[in-house]
Tab-separated table of C-alpha atoms and ligand atoms in Angstrom:
chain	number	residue	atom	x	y	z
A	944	UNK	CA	66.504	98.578	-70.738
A	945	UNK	CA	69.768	100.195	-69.952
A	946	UNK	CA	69.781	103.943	-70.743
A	947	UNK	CA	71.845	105.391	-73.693
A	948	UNK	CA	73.847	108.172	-73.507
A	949	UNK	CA	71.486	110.796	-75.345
A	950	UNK	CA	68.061	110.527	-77.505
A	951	UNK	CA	66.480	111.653	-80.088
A	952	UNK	CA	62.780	113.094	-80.331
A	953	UNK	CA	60.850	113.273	-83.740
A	954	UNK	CA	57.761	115.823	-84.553
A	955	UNK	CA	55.078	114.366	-86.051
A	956	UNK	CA	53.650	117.560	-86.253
A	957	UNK	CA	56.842	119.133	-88.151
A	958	UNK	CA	56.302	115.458	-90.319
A	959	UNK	CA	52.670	116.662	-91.265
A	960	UNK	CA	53.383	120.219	-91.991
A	961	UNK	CA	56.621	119.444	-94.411
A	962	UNK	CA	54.769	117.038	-96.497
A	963	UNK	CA	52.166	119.352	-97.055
A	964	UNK	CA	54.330	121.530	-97.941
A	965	UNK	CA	55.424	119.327	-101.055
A	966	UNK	CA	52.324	118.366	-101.714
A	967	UNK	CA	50.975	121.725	-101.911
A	968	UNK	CA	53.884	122.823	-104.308
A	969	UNK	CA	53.531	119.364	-106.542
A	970	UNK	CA	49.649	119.325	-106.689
A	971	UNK	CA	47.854	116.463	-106.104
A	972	UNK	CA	48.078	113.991	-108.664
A	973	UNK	CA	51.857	113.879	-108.117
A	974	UNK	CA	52.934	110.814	-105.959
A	975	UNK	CA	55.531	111.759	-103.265
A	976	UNK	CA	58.245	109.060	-102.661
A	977	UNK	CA	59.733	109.527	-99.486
A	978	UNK	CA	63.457	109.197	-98.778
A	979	UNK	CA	64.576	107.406	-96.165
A	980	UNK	CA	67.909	106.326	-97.201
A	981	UNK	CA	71.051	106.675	-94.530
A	982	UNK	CA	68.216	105.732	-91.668
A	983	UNK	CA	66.052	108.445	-92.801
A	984	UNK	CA	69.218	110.994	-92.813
A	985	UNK	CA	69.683	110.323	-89.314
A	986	UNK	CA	65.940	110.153	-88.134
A	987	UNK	CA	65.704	106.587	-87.721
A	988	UNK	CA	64.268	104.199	-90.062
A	989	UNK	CA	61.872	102.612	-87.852
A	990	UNK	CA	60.312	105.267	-86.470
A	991	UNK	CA	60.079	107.477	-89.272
A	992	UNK	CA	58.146	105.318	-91.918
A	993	UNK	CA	55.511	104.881	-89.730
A	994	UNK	CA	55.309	108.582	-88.578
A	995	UNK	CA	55.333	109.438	-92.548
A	996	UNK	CA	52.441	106.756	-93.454
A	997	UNK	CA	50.237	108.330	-91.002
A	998	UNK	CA	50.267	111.459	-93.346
A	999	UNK	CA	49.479	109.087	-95.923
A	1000	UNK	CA	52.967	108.384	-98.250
A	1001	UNK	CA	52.796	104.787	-99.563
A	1002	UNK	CA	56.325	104.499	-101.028
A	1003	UNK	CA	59.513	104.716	-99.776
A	1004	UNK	CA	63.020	104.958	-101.444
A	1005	UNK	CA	66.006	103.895	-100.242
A	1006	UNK	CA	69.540	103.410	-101.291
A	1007	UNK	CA	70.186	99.738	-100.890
A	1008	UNK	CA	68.975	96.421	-100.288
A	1009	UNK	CA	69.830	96.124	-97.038
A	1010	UNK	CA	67.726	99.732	-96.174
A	1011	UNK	CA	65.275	98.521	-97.976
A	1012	UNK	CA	65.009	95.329	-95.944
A	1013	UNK	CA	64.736	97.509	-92.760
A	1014	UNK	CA	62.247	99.251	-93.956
A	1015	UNK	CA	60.457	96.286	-94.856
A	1016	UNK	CA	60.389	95.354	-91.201
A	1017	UNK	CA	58.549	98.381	-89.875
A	1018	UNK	CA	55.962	99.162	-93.195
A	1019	UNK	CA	52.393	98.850	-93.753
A	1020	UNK	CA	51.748	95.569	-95.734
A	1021	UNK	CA	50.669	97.853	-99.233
A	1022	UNK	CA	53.754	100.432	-98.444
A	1023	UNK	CA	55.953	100.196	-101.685
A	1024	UNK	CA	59.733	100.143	-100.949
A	1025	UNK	CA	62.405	101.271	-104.132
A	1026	UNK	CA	65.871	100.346	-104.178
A	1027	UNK	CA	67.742	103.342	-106.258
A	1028	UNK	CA	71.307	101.797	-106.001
A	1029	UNK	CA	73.373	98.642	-104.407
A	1030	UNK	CA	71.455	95.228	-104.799
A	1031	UNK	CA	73.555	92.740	-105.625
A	1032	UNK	CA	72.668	89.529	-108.019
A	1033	UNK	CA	72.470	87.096	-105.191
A	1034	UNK	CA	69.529	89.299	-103.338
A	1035	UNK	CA	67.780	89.772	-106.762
A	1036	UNK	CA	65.059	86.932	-105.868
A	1037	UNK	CA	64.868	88.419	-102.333
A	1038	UNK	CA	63.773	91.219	-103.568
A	1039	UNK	CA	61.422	89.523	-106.321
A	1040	UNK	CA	59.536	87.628	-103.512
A	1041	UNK	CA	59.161	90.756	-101.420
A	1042	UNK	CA	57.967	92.639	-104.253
A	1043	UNK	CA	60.556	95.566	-103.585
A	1044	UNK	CA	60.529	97.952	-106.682
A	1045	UNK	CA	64.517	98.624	-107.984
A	1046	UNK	CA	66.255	100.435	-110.230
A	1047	UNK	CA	68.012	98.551	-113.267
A	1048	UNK	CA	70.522	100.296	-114.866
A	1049	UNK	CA	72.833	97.880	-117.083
A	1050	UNK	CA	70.574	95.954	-119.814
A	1051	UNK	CA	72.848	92.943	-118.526
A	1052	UNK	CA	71.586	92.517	-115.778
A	1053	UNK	CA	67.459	92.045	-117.383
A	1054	UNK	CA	68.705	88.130	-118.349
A	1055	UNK	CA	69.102	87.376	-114.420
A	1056	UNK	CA	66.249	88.929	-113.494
A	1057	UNK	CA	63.729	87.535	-115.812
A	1058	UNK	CA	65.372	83.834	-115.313
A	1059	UNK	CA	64.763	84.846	-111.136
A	1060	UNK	CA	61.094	85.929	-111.664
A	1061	UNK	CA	60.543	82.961	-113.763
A	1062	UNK	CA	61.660	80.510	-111.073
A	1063	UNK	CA	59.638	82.438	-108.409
A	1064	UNK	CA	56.750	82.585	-110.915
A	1065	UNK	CA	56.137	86.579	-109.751
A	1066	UNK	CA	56.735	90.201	-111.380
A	1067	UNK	CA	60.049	91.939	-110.871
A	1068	UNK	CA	59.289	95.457	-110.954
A	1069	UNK	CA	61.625	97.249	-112.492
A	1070	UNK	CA	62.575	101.197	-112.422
A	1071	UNK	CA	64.554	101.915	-115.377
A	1072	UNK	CA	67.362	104.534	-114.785
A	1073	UNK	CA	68.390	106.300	-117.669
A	1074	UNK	CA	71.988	108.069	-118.537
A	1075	UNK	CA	71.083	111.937	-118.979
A	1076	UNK	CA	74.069	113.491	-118.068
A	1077	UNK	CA	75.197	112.762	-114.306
A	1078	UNK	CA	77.361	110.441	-115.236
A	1079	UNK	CA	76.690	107.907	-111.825
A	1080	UNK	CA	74.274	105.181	-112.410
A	1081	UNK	CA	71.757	105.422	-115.366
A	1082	UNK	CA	71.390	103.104	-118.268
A	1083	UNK	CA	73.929	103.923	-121.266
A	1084	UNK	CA	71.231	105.850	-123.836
A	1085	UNK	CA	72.485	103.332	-126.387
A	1086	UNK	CA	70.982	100.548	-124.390
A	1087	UNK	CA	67.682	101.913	-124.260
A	1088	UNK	CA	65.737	100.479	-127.069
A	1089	UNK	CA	66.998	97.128	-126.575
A	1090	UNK	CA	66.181	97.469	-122.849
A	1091	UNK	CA	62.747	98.358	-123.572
A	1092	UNK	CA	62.048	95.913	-126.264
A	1093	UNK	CA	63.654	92.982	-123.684
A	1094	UNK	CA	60.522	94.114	-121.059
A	1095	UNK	CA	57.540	94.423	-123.537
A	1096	UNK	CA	58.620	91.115	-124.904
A	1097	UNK	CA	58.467	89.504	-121.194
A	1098	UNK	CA	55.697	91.071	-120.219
A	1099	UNK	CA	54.329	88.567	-117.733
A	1100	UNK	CA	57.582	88.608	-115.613
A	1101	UNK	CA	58.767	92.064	-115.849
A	1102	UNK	CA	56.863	94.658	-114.592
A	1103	UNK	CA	58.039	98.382	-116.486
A	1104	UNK	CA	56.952	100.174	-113.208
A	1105	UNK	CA	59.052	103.550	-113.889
A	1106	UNK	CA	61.361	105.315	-116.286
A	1107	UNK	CA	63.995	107.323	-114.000
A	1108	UNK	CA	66.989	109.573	-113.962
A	1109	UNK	CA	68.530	112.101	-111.416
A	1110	UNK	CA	69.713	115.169	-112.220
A	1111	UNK	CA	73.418	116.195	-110.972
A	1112	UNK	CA	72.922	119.687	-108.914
A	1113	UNK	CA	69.546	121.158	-109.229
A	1114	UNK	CA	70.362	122.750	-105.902
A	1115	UNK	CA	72.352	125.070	-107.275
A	1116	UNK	CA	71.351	127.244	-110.066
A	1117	UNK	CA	74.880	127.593	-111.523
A	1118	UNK	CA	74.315	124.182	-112.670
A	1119	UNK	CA	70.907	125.387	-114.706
A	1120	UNK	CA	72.758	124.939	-118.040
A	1121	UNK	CA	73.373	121.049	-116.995
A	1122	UNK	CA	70.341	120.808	-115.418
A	1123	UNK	CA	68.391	121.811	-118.578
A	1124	UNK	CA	70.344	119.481	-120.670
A	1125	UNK	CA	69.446	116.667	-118.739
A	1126	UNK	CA	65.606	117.515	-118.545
A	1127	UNK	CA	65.651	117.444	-122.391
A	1128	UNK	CA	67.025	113.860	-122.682
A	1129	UNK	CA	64.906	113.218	-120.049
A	1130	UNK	CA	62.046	114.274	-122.100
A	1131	UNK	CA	63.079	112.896	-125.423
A	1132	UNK	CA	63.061	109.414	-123.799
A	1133	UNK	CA	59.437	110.067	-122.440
A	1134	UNK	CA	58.525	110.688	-126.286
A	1135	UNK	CA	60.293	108.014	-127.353
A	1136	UNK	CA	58.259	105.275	-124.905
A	1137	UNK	CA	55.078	106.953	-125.686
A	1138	UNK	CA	55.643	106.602	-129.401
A	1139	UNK	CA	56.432	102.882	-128.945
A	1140	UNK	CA	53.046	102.721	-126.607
A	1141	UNK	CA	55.282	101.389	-123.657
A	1142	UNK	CA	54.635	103.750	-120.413
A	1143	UNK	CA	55.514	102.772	-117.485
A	1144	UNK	CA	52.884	103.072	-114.159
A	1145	UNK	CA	55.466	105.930	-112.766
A	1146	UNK	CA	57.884	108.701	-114.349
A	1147	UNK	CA	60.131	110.303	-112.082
A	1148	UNK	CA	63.398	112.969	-112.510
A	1149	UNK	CA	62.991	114.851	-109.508
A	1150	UNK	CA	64.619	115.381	-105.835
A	1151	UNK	CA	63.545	117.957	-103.586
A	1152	UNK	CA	65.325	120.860	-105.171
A	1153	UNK	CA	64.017	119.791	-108.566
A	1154	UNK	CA	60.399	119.145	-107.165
A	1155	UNK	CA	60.225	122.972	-106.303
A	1156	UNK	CA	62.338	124.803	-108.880
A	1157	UNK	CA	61.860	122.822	-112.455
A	1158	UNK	CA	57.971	121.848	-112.662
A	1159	UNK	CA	58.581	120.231	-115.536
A	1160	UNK	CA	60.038	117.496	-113.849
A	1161	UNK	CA	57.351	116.895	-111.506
A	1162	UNK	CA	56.005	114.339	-114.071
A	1163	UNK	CA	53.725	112.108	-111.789
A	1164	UNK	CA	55.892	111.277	-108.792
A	1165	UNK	CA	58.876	112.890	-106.962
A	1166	UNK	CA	60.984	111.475	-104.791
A	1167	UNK	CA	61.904	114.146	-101.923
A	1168	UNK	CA	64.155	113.188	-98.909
A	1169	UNK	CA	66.009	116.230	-97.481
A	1170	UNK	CA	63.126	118.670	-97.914
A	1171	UNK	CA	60.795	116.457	-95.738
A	1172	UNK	CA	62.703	116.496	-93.110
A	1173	UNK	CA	62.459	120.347	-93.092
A	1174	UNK	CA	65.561	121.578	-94.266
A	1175	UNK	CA	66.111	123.521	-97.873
A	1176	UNK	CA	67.768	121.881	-100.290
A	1177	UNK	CA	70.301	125.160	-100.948
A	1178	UNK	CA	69.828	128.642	-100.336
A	1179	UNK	CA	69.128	129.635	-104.191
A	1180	UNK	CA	65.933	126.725	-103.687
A	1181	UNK	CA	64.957	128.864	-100.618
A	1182	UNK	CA	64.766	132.539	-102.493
A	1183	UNK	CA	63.471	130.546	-105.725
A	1184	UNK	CA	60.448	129.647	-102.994
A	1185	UNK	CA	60.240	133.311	-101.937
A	1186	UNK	CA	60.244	134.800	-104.551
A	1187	UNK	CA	57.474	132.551	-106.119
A	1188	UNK	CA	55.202	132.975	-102.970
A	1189	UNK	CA	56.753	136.923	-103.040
A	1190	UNK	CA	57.603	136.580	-99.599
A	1191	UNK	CA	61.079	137.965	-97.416
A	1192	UNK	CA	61.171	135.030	-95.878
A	1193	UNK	CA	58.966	132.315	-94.942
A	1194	UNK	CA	59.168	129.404	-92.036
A	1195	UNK	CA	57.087	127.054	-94.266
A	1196	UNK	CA	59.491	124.157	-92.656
A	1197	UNK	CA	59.756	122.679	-89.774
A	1198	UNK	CA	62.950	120.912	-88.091
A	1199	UNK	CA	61.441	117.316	-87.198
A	1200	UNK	CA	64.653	116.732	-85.074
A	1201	UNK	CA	64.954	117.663	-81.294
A	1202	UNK	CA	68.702	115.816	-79.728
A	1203	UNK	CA	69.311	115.793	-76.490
A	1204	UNK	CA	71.386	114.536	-73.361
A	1205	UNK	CA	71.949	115.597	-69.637
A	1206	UNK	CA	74.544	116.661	-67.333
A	1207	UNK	CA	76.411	113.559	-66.352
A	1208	UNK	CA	78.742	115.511	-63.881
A	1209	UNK	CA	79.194	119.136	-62.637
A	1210	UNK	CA	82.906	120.289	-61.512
A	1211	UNK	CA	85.034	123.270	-60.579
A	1212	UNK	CA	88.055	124.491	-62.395
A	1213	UNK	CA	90.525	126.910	-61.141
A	1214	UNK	CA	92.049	129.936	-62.891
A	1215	UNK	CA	94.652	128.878	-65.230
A	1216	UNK	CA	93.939	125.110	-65.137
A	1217	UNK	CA	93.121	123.327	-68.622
A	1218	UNK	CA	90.004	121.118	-69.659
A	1219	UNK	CA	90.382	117.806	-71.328
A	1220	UNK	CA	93.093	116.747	-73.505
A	1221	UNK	CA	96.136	118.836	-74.082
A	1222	UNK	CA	96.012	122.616	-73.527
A	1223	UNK	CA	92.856	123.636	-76.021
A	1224	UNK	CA	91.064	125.212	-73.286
A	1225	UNK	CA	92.603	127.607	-70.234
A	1226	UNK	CA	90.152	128.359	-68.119
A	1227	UNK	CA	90.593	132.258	-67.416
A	1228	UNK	CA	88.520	132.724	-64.395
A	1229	UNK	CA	87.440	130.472	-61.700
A	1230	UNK	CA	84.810	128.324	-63.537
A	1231	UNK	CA	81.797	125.661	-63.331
A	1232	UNK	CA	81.818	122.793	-66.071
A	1233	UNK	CA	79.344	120.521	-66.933
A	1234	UNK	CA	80.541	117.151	-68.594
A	1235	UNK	CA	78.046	115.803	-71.754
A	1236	UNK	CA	78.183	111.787	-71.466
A	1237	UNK	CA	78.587	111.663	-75.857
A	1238	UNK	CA	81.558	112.776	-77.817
A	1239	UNK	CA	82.708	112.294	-81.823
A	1240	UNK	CA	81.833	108.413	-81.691
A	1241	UNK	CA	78.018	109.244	-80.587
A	1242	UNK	CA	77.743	111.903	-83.732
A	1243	UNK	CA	78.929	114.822	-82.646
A	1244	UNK	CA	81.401	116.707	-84.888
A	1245	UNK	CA	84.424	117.012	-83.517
A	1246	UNK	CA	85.187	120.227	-85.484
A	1247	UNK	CA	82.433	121.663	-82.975
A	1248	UNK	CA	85.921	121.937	-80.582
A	1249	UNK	CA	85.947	125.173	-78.318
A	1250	UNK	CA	83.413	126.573	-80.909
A	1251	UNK	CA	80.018	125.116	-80.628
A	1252	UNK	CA	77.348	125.357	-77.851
A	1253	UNK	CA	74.448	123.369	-76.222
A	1254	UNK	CA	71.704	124.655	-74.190
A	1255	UNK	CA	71.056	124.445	-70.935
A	1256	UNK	CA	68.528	125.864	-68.737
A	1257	UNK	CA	67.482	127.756	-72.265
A	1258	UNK	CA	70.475	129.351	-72.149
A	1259	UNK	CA	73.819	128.981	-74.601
A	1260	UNK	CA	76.655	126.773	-72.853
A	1261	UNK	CA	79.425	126.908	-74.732
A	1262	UNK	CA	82.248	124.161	-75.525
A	1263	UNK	CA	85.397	124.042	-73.760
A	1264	UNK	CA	87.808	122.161	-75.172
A	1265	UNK	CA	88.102	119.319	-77.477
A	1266	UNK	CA	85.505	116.598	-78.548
A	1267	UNK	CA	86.574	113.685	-76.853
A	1268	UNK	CA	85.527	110.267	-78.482
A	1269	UNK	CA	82.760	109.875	-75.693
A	1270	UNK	CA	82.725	112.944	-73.467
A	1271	UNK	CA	82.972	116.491	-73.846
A	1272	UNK	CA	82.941	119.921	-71.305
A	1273	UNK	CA	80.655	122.970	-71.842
A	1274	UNK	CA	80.862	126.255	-69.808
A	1275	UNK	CA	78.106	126.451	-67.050
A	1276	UNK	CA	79.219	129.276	-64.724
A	1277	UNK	CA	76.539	131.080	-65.865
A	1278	UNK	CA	74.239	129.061	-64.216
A	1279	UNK	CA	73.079	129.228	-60.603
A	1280	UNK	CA	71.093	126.556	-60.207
A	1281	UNK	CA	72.436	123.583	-62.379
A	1282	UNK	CA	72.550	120.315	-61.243
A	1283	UNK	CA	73.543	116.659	-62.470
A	1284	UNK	CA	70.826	115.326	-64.517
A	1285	UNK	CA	69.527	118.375	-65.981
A	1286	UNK	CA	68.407	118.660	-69.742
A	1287	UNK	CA	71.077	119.591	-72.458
A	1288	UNK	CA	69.364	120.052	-75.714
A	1289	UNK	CA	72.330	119.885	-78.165
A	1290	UNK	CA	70.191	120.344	-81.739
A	1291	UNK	CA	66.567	122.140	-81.140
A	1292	UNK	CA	64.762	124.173	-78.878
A	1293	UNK	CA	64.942	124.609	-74.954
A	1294	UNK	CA	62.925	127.817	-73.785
A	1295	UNK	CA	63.048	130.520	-75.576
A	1296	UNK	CA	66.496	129.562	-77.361
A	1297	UNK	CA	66.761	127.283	-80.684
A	1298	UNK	CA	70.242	125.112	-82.062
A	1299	UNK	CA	69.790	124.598	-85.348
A	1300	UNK	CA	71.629	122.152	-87.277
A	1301	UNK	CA	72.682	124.447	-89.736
A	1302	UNK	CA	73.945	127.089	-86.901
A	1303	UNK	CA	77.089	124.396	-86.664
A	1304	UNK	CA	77.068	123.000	-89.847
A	1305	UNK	CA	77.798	126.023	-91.765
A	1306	UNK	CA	80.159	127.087	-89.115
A	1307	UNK	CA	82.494	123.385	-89.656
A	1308	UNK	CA	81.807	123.131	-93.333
A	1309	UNK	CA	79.895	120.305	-92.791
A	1310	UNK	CA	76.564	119.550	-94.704
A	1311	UNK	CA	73.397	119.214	-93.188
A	1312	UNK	CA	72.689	115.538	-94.547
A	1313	UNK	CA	76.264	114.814	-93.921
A	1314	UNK	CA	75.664	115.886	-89.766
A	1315	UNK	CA	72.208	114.202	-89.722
A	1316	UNK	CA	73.240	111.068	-91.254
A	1317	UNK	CA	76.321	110.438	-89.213
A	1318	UNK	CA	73.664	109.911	-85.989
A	1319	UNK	CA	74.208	106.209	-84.742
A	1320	UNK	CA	71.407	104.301	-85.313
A	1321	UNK	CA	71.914	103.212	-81.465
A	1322	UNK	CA	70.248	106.658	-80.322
A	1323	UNK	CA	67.056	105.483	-79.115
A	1324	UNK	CA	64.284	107.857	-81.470
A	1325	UNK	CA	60.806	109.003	-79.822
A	1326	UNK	CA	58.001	110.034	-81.667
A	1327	UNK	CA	56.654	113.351	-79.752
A	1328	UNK	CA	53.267	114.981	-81.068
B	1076	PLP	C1	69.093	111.069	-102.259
B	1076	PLP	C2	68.310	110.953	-103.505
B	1076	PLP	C3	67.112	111.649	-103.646
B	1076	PLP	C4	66.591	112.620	-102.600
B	1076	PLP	O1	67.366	113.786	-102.617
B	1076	PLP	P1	66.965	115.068	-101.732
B	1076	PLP	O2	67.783	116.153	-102.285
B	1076	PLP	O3	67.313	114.750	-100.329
B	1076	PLP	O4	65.504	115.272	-101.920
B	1076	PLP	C5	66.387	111.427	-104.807
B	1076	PLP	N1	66.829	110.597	-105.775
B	1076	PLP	C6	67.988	109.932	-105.664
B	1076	PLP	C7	68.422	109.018	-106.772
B	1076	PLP	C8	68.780	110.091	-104.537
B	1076	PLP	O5	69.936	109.437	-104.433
């Protein structure tokens, strides 16, 4: 196999101790869907479903068909997948035969599907989103009855696995007001299905930042992506956590991400020359650089220009110059003894020294998830203990 250009190592340890994490904080009858949309925010689809089945999750959610497909590829034959958004009519039966759970949220749609699990002769099973207030997908609230009525009466082809809805900014708790309007209709609904003795196997309202700051939405499963991957939601979710464990401050998560490259070339630069493109960098001194073989094309943010740092040796190399498209300089005339070849950890920890993702993120305006997800799914992902 030809080598690419940098890698990407995955803790199954970090995995383990993240999930439970939520599981601790959701208690045990809870069911824990795991996230994996946008490759598992940058982790890697393939790898990561298996690393998170060994911990024991059994259901996955993902944004669209096609995710859901690729998770299909790499899951344990009794692993549940969940479609929350984009499946279009013609991959409807697809995802009949597969038995892929998905989200329904227009009661036009129900005609299609029961006429598709007719002709296949199987169960669609069918997550109902509701409308409480986010204003994205979610069944209008004056479709509801209807919608409900159209299941119980098809019983034997529609399968009413979960009633749904996602709340717009739980993360924050300036949006509490919202956020507690949208639990009640949330709630109101529940009452309503119970009173017309049609429950569903699986109710489910929260995210990560919900699943640890509003209980009440825990119902009996939770569908957590960013937390799991062992970053906070938002700083308020973080002091919400210490202050309910009365704590200062508490490592409870673990990155599960290590990147890394090495030094594709070493080279001397005189006083007063320039590095790269244009004139963004002078050097001021007689100086060693060491070339990275990546750049903005291979997920690294060009904003991290003559500001950011990798770490070589353990120690903090800092940028020179612009992010080119696939190459970009770092600072090494600090260092004696480096040499071609030599490990450059650009997001984790080398020695005694740690990159976080969020020590560039927050410097570029640039969200975590946003940084993560951008990794091309060509970065070849190990599994590391
Ligand atoms: C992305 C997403 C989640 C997971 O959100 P996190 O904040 O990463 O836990 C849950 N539900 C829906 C509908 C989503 O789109």
């Amino acid at each position: 196999m030809v080598r690419h250009s940098s890698r990407i190592e995955l803790s199954q340890t970090a995995l383990k101790t993240n999930l439970n994490f939520v599981h601790k904080k959701v208690g045990p009858s809870v069911r824990i869907s795991s996230v994996v949309k946008a490759n598992a925010y940058g982790h890697g689809i393939d790898p990561f479903v298996p690393m998170a089945e060994k911990t024991g999750i059994n259901h996955f959610s993902v944004a669209s068909a096609h995710e859901a497909n690729e998770v299909l590829q790499c899951k344990k034959p009794d692993t549940s997948v969940m479609i929350m958004g984009i499946l279009y009519d013609e991959d409807i039966p697809w995802a009949i035969e597969n038995e892929i759970e998905f989200y329904v949220f227009n009661f036009d749609r129900m005609k299609f599907i029961l006429e598709s699990a007719k002709k296949l002769n199987k169960k669609a099973l069918l997550h109902i989103e509701v409308e409480t207030g986010a204003n994205r997908t979610g069944l209008p609230l004056d479709e509801f009855s209807k919608t409900i009525t159209f299941i119980k009466r098809n019983r034997n082809y529609l399968q009413f696995e979960g009633l749904c809805s996602h709340l717009g900014g739980a993360e924050s708790d300036s949006s509490k007001f919202k956020i507690d309007g949208q639990v009640k209709i949330f709630k109101d609904l529940v009452r309503d299905l119970k009173s017309k003795k049609c429950i569903p196997n699986y109710i489910h309202l929260a995210s990560s930042a919900a699943a640890l700051a509003y209980p009440e939405t825990r119902y009996n499963m939770v569908r957590t992506g960013v937390i799991q991957y062992g970053f906070w939601p938002s700083p308020d979710i973080y002091y919400h956590h210490l202050q309910e464990v009365g704590k200062k401050s508490d490592r409870a998560l673990k990155r599960i991400i290590t990147w890394k490259t090495d030094i594709m070339d070493l080279r001397s630069v005189s006083a007063g020359q320039f590095i790269g493109y244009g004139t963004a960098f002078q050097a001021q001194t007689d100086m060693t650089v060491a070339v990275m073989p990546l750049g903005y094309s291979n997920g690294y943010p060009r904003a991290q220009s003559n500001r950011g740092h990798v770490l070589i040796h353990g120690k903090k190399s800092p940028i020179t110059g612009l992010i080119n498209m696939n190459l970009f300089m770092v600072d090494v005339s600090h260092l004696p003894d480096v040499k071609v070849g030599d490990e450059v950890v650009m997001v984790g920890r080398q020695k005694n020294s740690v990159i976080r993702v969020s020590s560039f993120t927050e410097s570029i305006n640039l969200l975590n998830n946003e940084m993560l997800s951008r990794l091309p799914s060509a970065i070849p992902r190990y599994v590391v203990k």
